CSV table of C-alpha atoms and ligand atoms in Angstrom, one decimal:
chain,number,residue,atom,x,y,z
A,874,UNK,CA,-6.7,-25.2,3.6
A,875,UNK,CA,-9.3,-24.6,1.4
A,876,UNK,CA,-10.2,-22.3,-1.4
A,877,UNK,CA,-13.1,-21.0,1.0
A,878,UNK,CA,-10.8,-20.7,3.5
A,879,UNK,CA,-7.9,-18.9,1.9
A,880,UNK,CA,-10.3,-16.3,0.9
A,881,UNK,CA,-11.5,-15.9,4.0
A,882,UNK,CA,-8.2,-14.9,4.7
A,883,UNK,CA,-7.8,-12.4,2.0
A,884,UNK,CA,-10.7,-10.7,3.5
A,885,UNK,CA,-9.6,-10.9,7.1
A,886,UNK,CA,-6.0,-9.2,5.8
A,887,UNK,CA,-8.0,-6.3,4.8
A,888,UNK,CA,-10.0,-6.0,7.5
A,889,UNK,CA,-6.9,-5.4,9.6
A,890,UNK,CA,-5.8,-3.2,7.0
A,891,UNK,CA,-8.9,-0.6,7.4
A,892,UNK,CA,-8.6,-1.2,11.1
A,893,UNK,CA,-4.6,0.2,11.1
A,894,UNK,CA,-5.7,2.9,8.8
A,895,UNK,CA,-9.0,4.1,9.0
A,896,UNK,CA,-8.4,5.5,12.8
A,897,UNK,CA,-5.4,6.8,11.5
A,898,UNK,CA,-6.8,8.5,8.9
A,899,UNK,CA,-9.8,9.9,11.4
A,900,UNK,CA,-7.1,11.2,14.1
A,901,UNK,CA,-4.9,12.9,10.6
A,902,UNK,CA,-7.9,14.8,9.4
A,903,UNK,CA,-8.7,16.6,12.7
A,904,UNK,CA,-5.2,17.8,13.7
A,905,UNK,CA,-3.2,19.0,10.9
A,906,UNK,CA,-3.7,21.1,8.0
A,907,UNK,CA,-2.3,20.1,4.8
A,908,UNK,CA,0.3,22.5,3.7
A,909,UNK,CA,1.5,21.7,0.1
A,910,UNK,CA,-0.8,19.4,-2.2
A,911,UNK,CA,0.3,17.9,-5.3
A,912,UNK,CA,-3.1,16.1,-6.1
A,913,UNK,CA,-4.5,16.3,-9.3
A,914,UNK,CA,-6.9,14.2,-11.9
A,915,UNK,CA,-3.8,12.1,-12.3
A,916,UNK,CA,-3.4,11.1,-8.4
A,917,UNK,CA,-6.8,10.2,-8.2
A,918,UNK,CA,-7.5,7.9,-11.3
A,919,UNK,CA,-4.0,6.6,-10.3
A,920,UNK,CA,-5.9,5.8,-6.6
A,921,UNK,CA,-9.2,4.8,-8.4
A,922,UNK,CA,-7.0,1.9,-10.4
A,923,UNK,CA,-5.0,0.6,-7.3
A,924,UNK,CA,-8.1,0.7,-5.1
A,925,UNK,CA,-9.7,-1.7,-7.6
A,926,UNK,CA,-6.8,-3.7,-8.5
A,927,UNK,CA,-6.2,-4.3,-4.3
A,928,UNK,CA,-10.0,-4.0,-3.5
A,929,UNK,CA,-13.2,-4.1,-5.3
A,930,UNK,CA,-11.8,-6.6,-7.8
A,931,UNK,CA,-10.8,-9.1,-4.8
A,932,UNK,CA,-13.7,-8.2,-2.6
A,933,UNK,CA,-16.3,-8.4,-5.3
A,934,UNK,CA,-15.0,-11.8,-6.5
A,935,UNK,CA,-14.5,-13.2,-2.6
A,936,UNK,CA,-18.2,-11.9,-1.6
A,937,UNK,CA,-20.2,-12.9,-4.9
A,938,UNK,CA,-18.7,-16.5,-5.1
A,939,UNK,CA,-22.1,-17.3,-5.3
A,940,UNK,CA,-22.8,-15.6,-8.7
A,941,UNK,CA,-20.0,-17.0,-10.0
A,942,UNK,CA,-17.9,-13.7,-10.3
A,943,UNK,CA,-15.2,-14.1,-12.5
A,944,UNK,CA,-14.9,-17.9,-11.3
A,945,UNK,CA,-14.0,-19.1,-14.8
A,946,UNK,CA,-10.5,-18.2,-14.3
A,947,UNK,CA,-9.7,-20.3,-11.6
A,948,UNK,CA,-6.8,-22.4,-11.6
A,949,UNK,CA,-6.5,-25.7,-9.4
A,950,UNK,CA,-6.3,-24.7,-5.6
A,951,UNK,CA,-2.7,-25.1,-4.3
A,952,UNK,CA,-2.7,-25.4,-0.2
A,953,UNK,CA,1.3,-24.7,0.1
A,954,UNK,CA,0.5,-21.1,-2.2
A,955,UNK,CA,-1.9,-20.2,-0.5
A,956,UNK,CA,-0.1,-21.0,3.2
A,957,UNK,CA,2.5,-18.7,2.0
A,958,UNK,CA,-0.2,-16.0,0.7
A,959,UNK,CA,-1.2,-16.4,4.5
A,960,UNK,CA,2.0,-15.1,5.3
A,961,UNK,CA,2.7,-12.6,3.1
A,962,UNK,CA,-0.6,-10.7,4.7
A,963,UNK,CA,0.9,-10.8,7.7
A,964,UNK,CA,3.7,-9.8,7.2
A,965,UNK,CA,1.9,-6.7,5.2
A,966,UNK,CA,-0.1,-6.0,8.1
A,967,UNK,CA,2.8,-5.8,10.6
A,968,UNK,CA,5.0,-3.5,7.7
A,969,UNK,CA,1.7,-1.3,7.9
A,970,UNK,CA,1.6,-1.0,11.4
A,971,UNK,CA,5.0,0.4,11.7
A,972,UNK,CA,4.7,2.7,8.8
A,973,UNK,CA,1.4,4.5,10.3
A,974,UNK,CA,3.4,4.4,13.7
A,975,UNK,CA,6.9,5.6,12.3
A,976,UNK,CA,5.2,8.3,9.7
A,977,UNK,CA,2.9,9.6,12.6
A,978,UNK,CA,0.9,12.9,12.0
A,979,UNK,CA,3.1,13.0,8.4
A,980,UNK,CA,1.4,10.4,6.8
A,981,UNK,CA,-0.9,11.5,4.2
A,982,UNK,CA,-2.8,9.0,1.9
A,983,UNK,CA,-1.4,11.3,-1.0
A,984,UNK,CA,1.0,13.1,-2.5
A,985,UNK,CA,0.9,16.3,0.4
A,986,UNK,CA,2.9,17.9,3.3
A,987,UNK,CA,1.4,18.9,6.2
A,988,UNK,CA,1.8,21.5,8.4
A,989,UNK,CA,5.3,21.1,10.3
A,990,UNK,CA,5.6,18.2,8.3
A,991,UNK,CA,9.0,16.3,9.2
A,992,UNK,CA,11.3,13.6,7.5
A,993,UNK,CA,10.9,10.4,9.0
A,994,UNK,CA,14.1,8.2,7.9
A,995,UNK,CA,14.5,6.2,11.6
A,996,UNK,CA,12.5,2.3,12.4
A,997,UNK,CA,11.6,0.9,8.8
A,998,UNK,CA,12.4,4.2,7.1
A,999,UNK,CA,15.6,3.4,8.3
A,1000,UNK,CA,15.9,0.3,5.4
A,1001,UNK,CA,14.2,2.2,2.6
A,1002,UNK,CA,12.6,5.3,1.7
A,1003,UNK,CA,9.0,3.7,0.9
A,1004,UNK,CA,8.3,1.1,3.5
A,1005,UNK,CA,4.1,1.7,2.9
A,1006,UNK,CA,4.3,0.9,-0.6
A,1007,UNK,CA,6.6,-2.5,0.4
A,1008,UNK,CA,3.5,-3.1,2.5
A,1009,UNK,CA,1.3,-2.5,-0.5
A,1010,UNK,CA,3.3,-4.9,-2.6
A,1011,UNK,CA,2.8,-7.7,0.3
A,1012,UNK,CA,-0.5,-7.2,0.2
A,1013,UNK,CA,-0.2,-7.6,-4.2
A,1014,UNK,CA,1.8,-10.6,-3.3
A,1015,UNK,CA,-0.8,-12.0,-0.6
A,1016,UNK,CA,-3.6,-11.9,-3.2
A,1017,UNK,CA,-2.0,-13.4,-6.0
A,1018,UNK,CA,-1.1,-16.4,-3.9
A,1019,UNK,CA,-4.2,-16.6,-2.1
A,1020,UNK,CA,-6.8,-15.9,-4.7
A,1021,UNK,CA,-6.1,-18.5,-6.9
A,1022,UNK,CA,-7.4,-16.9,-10.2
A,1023,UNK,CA,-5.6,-15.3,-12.9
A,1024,UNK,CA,-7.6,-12.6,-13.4
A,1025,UNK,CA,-8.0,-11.6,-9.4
A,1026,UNK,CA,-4.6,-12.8,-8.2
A,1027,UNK,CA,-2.7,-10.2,-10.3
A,1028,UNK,CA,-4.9,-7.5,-10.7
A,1029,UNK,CA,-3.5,-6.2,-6.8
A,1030,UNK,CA,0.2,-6.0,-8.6
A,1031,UNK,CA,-1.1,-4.3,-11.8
A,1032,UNK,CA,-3.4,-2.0,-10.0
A,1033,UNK,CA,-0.9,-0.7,-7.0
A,1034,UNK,CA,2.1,-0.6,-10.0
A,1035,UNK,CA,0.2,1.2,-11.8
A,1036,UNK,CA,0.2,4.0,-9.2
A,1037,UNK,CA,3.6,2.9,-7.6
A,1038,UNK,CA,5.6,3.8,-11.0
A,1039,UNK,CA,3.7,6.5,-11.8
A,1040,UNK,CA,3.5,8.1,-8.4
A,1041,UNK,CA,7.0,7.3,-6.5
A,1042,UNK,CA,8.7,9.7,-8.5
A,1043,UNK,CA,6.6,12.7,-8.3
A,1044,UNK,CA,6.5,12.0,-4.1
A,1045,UNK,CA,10.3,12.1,-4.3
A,1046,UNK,CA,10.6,15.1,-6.3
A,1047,UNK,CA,8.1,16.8,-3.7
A,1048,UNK,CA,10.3,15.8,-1.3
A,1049,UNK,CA,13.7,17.1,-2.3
A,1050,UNK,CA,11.8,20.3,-2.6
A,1051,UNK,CA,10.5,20.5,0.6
A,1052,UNK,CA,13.6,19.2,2.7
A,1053,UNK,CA,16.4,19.3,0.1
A,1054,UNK,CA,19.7,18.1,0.9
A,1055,UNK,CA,18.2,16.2,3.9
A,1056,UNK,CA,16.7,14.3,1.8
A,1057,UNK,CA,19.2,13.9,-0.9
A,1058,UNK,CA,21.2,12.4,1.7
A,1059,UNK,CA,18.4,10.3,2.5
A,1060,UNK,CA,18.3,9.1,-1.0
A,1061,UNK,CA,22.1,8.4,-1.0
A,1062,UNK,CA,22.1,5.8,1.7
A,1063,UNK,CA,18.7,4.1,1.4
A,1064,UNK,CA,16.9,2.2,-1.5
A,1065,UNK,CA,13.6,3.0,-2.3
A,1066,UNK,CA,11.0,-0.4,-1.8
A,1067,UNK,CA,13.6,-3.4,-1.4
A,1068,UNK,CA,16.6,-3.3,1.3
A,1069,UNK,CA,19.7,-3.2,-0.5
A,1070,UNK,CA,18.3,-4.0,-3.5
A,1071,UNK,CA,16.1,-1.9,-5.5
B,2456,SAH,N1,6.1,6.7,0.4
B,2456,SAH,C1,6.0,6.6,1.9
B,2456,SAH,C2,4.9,7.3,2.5
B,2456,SAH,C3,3.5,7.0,1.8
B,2456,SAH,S1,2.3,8.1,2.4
B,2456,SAH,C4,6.1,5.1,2.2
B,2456,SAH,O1,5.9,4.3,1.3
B,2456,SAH,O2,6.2,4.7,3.4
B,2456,SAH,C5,2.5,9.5,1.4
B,2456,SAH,C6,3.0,10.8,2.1
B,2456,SAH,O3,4.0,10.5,3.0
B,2456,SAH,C7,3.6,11.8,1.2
B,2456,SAH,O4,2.6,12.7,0.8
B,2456,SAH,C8,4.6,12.5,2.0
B,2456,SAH,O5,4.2,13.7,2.4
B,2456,SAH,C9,4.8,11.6,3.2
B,2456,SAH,N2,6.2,11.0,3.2
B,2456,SAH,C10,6.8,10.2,2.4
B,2456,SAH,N3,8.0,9.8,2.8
B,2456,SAH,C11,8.2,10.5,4.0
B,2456,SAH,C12,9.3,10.6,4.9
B,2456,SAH,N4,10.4,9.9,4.8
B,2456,SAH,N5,9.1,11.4,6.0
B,2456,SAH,C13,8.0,12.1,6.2
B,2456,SAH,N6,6.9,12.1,5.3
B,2456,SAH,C14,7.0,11.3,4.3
Protein backbone atom coordinates (compact mmCIF):
# COMPACT_ATOMS: atom_id res chain seq x y z
CA UNK A 1 0.00 0.00 0.00
CA UNK A 2 0.90 3.23 -0.95
CA UNK A 3 0.03 6.80 -0.29
CA UNK A 4 -1.03 6.87 -4.14
CA UNK A 5 -2.78 4.02 -3.68
CA UNK A 6 -4.77 4.70 -0.58
CA UNK A 7 -6.10 7.69 -2.20
CA UNK A 8 -7.10 6.11 -4.93
CA UNK A 9 -9.18 4.37 -2.66
CA UNK A 10 -10.69 7.30 -0.98
CA UNK A 11 -11.80 8.36 -4.36
CA UNK A 12 -13.14 4.94 -5.46
CA UNK A 13 -15.31 4.94 -1.86
CA UNK A 14 -16.95 7.93 -3.21
CA UNK A 15 -17.54 6.97 -6.41
CA UNK A 16 -19.63 4.10 -5.11
CA UNK A 17 -21.13 6.59 -2.88
CA UNK A 18 -22.71 8.83 -5.82
CA UNK A 19 -23.42 5.62 -7.58
CA UNK A 20 -25.90 4.23 -4.42
CA UNK A 21 -27.20 7.70 -4.25
CA UNK A 22 -27.39 9.63 -7.17
CA UNK A 23 -30.01 7.09 -8.86
CA UNK A 24 -31.68 7.14 -5.79
CA UNK A 25 -31.93 10.56 -5.65
CA UNK A 26 -33.12 10.73 -9.61
CA UNK A 27 -35.92 7.93 -9.03
CA UNK A 28 -37.09 10.26 -5.40
CA UNK A 29 -37.44 13.47 -7.35
CA UNK A 30 -39.91 12.06 -9.93
CA UNK A 31 -42.35 10.18 -7.70
CA UNK A 32 -43.12 11.84 -4.60
CA UNK A 33 -43.89 15.25 -3.56
CA UNK A 34 -42.49 16.57 -0.55
CA UNK A 35 -45.05 17.25 2.05
CA UNK A 36 -43.51 19.09 5.11
CA UNK A 37 -40.02 20.90 4.73
CA UNK A 38 -37.97 22.11 7.48
CA UNK A 39 -35.08 23.57 5.20
CA UNK A 40 -33.85 26.82 5.85
CA UNK A 41 -30.45 29.02 5.53
CA UNK A 42 -29.38 26.93 8.47
CA UNK A 43 -29.79 23.26 6.66
CA UNK A 44 -28.06 24.40 3.74
CA UNK A 45 -24.79 26.09 5.13
CA UNK A 46 -25.00 23.11 7.51
CA UNK A 47 -24.92 20.84 3.97
CA UNK A 48 -22.38 23.37 2.34
CA UNK A 49 -19.84 22.58 5.49
CA UNK A 50 -20.23 18.71 5.51
CA UNK A 51 -20.08 18.51 1.72
CA UNK A 52 -16.71 20.20 1.97
CA UNK A 53 -15.47 18.61 5.04
CA UNK A 54 -16.39 14.89 3.27
CA UNK A 55 -15.79 16.18 -0.36
CA UNK A 56 -14.14 19.10 -1.99
CA UNK A 57 -11.62 19.26 0.73
CA UNK A 58 -10.53 15.40 0.10
CA UNK A 59 -11.23 15.50 -3.66
CA UNK A 60 -9.34 18.73 -4.25
CA UNK A 61 -6.36 17.55 -2.22
CA UNK A 62 -6.47 13.74 -3.93
CA UNK A 63 -6.88 15.29 -7.68
CA UNK A 64 -4.28 18.35 -7.38
CA UNK A 65 -1.45 16.18 -5.74
CA UNK A 66 0.36 17.65 -8.34
CA UNK A 67 0.13 21.31 -7.20
CA UNK A 68 0.98 20.38 -4.01
CA UNK A 69 -2.50 21.03 -2.40
CA UNK A 70 -2.29 21.23 1.18
CA UNK A 71 0.67 18.55 0.99
CA UNK A 72 2.53 20.31 3.82
CA UNK A 73 0.59 18.59 6.35
CA UNK A 74 1.34 15.25 5.63
CA UNK A 75 2.33 12.97 8.15
CA UNK A 76 4.54 9.72 7.42
CA UNK A 77 2.38 7.09 5.44
CA UNK A 78 1.21 4.26 7.73
CA UNK A 79 0.18 0.94 5.45
CA UNK A 80 -1.76 -0.82 8.51
CA UNK A 81 -3.98 2.79 8.81
CA UNK A 82 -4.60 3.03 5.79
CA UNK A 83 -5.68 -0.98 5.32
CA UNK A 84 -8.12 -0.30 7.96
CA UNK A 85 -9.26 3.15 6.27
CA UNK A 86 -9.87 0.52 3.36
CA UNK A 87 -12.22 -1.03 5.47
CA UNK A 88 -14.03 1.43 7.02
CA UNK A 89 -15.24 2.55 3.23
CA UNK A 90 -16.58 -0.48 2.86
CA UNK A 91 -18.11 -1.02 5.35
CA UNK A 92 -19.76 2.71 4.82
CA UNK A 93 -20.76 1.71 1.45
CA UNK A 94 -22.55 -1.47 2.45
CA UNK A 95 -24.31 0.64 5.66
CA UNK A 96 -25.34 3.05 2.66
CA UNK A 97 -26.71 0.59 0.61
CA UNK A 98 -29.18 -0.73 3.15
CA UNK A 99 -30.21 2.66 4.35
CA UNK A 100 -31.26 3.81 0.67
CA UNK A 101 -32.90 0.30 0.39
CA UNK A 102 -34.56 0.21 3.99
CA UNK A 103 -35.67 4.18 3.79
CA UNK A 104 -37.04 3.64 0.19
CA UNK A 105 -39.26 6.42 -1.33
CA UNK A 106 -38.83 8.15 2.42
CA UNK A 107 -35.48 9.09 2.10
CA UNK A 108 -34.97 12.69 1.60
CA UNK A 109 -31.39 14.26 1.58
CA UNK A 110 -32.93 16.74 4.11
CA UNK A 111 -34.82 17.63 6.80
CA UNK A 112 -38.56 16.79 4.83
CA UNK A 113 -41.54 14.24 4.79
CA UNK A 114 -42.92 13.21 1.81
CA UNK A 115 -46.13 12.45 0.76
CA UNK A 116 -47.36 9.14 2.54
CA UNK A 117 -44.20 9.30 4.22
CA UNK A 118 -43.83 6.12 6.65
CA UNK A 119 -41.56 5.23 9.68
CA UNK A 120 -39.02 2.85 8.72
CA UNK A 121 -37.69 1.17 12.20
CA UNK A 122 -37.10 -2.66 10.62
CA UNK A 123 -33.33 -4.03 8.78
CA UNK A 124 -30.59 -1.42 10.22
CA UNK A 125 -33.26 0.94 11.57
CA UNK A 126 -33.95 -1.88 13.60
CA UNK A 127 -30.28 -1.15 15.71
CA UNK A 128 -30.57 2.65 15.69
CA UNK A 129 -32.63 5.46 14.63
CA UNK A 130 -29.79 7.08 12.21
CA UNK A 131 -28.14 4.34 10.39
CA UNK A 132 -27.23 7.04 7.23
CA UNK A 133 -25.40 9.22 9.44
CA UNK A 134 -23.44 5.92 11.01
CA UNK A 135 -22.56 5.56 7.29
CA UNK A 136 -21.55 9.15 7.17
CA UNK A 137 -19.26 8.78 10.12
CA UNK A 138 -17.57 5.57 8.35
CA UNK A 139 -16.97 7.40 5.64
CA UNK A 140 -15.29 10.49 8.33
CA UNK A 141 -13.52 7.59 9.72
CA UNK A 142 -12.28 6.12 6.24
CA UNK A 143 -10.71 9.52 5.37
CA UNK A 144 -8.93 10.25 8.28
CA UNK A 145 -7.24 6.92 8.08
CA UNK A 146 -6.71 6.96 4.52
CA UNK A 147 -5.70 10.49 3.89
CA UNK A 148 -2.85 10.74 5.83
CA UNK A 149 -2.84 14.59 6.50
CA UNK A 150 -3.96 16.48 9.37
CA UNK A 151 -5.61 18.95 7.75
CA UNK A 152 -7.64 16.52 5.12
CA UNK A 153 -8.04 13.48 7.38
CA UNK A 154 -10.26 15.23 9.88
CA UNK A 155 -11.90 17.76 8.08
CA UNK A 156 -14.77 14.69 7.02
CA UNK A 157 -15.46 14.42 11.00
CA UNK A 158 -15.62 18.15 11.61
CA UNK A 159 -17.50 18.89 8.59
CA UNK A 160 -20.35 15.99 8.83
CA UNK A 161 -20.49 16.84 12.94
CA UNK A 162 -20.93 19.98 12.28
CA UNK A 163 -24.22 19.09 10.61
CA UNK A 164 -24.75 15.84 12.63
CA UNK A 165 -25.15 17.82 16.11
CA UNK A 166 -26.74 20.56 14.81
CA UNK A 167 -29.19 18.75 12.59
CA UNK A 168 -30.16 15.23 14.46
CA UNK A 169 -32.16 17.01 16.77
CA UNK A 170 -34.24 19.14 14.72
CA UNK A 171 -34.94 15.63 12.35
CA UNK A 172 -36.16 14.09 15.62
CA UNK A 173 -38.31 16.74 16.69
CA UNK A 174 -39.86 16.67 13.07
CA UNK A 175 -40.38 13.32 13.59
CA UNK A 176 -42.31 13.07 16.94
CA UNK A 177 -44.51 15.53 15.21
CA UNK A 178 -45.30 13.86 12.40
CA UNK A 179 -45.72 10.18 13.87
CA UNK A 180 -45.81 10.83 17.60
CA UNK A 181 -46.01 8.13 20.00
CA UNK A 182 -44.83 5.74 17.17
CA UNK A 183 -41.95 7.26 17.31
CA UNK A 184 -41.45 7.96 20.94
CA UNK A 185 -41.60 4.37 21.24
CA UNK A 186 -39.11 4.23 18.58
CA UNK A 187 -36.85 6.40 20.54
CA UNK A 188 -37.41 4.25 23.73
CA UNK A 189 -35.96 1.09 22.44
CA UNK A 190 -33.29 2.21 19.96
CA UNK A 191 -30.09 4.42 20.24
CA UNK A 192 -29.62 7.01 17.86
CA UNK A 193 -25.85 6.42 15.76
CA UNK A 194 -24.07 3.58 17.82
CA UNK A 195 -25.94 0.14 18.80
CA UNK A 196 -26.41 0.06 22.34
CA UNK A 197 -24.29 2.68 23.02
CA UNK A 198 -24.92 6.17 22.05
N1 LIG B 1 -31.51 10.10 9.89
C1 LIG B 1 -31.82 8.98 9.04
C2 LIG B 1 -32.33 9.42 7.68
C3 LIG B 1 -31.50 10.41 6.95
S1 LIG B 1 -32.30 11.03 5.50
C4 LIG B 1 -30.62 8.07 8.97
O1 LIG B 1 -29.54 8.48 9.39
O2 LIG B 1 -30.74 6.94 8.47
C5 LIG B 1 -33.29 12.31 6.20
C6 LIG B 1 -34.78 12.10 6.03
O3 LIG B 1 -35.12 10.79 6.36
C7 LIG B 1 -35.56 12.97 6.99
O4 LIG B 1 -35.93 14.13 6.32
C8 LIG B 1 -36.78 12.15 7.37
O5 LIG B 1 -37.88 12.53 6.61
C9 LIG B 1 -36.42 10.74 6.94
N2 LIG B 1 -36.35 9.79 8.05
C10 LIG B 1 -35.47 9.77 9.06
N3 LIG B 1 -35.66 8.70 9.87
C11 LIG B 1 -36.70 8.01 9.32
C12 LIG B 1 -37.39 6.82 9.67
N4 LIG B 1 -37.03 6.09 10.72
N5 LIG B 1 -38.41 6.42 8.88
C13 LIG B 1 -38.77 7.15 7.79
N6 LIG B 1 -38.15 8.27 7.41
C14 LIG B 1 -37.14 8.71 8.16
Amino acid sequence: MTRLLAEIIFLIGVFGWGAIRIPHEVKNKRKNRVQVSAVDSRERRLLLISLTGLGIVPIAYCLLAGFGLLRFADYGFSTLQAYAGALAFAASLALFLATHRQLGRNWSQTLELREGHTLVTHGVYRLVRHPMYTAFFLWALAQLLLLQNWIVGPAGFIGFGLLYAFRVGREEAMMHEAFGAEYAAYVARTKQIIPYVY
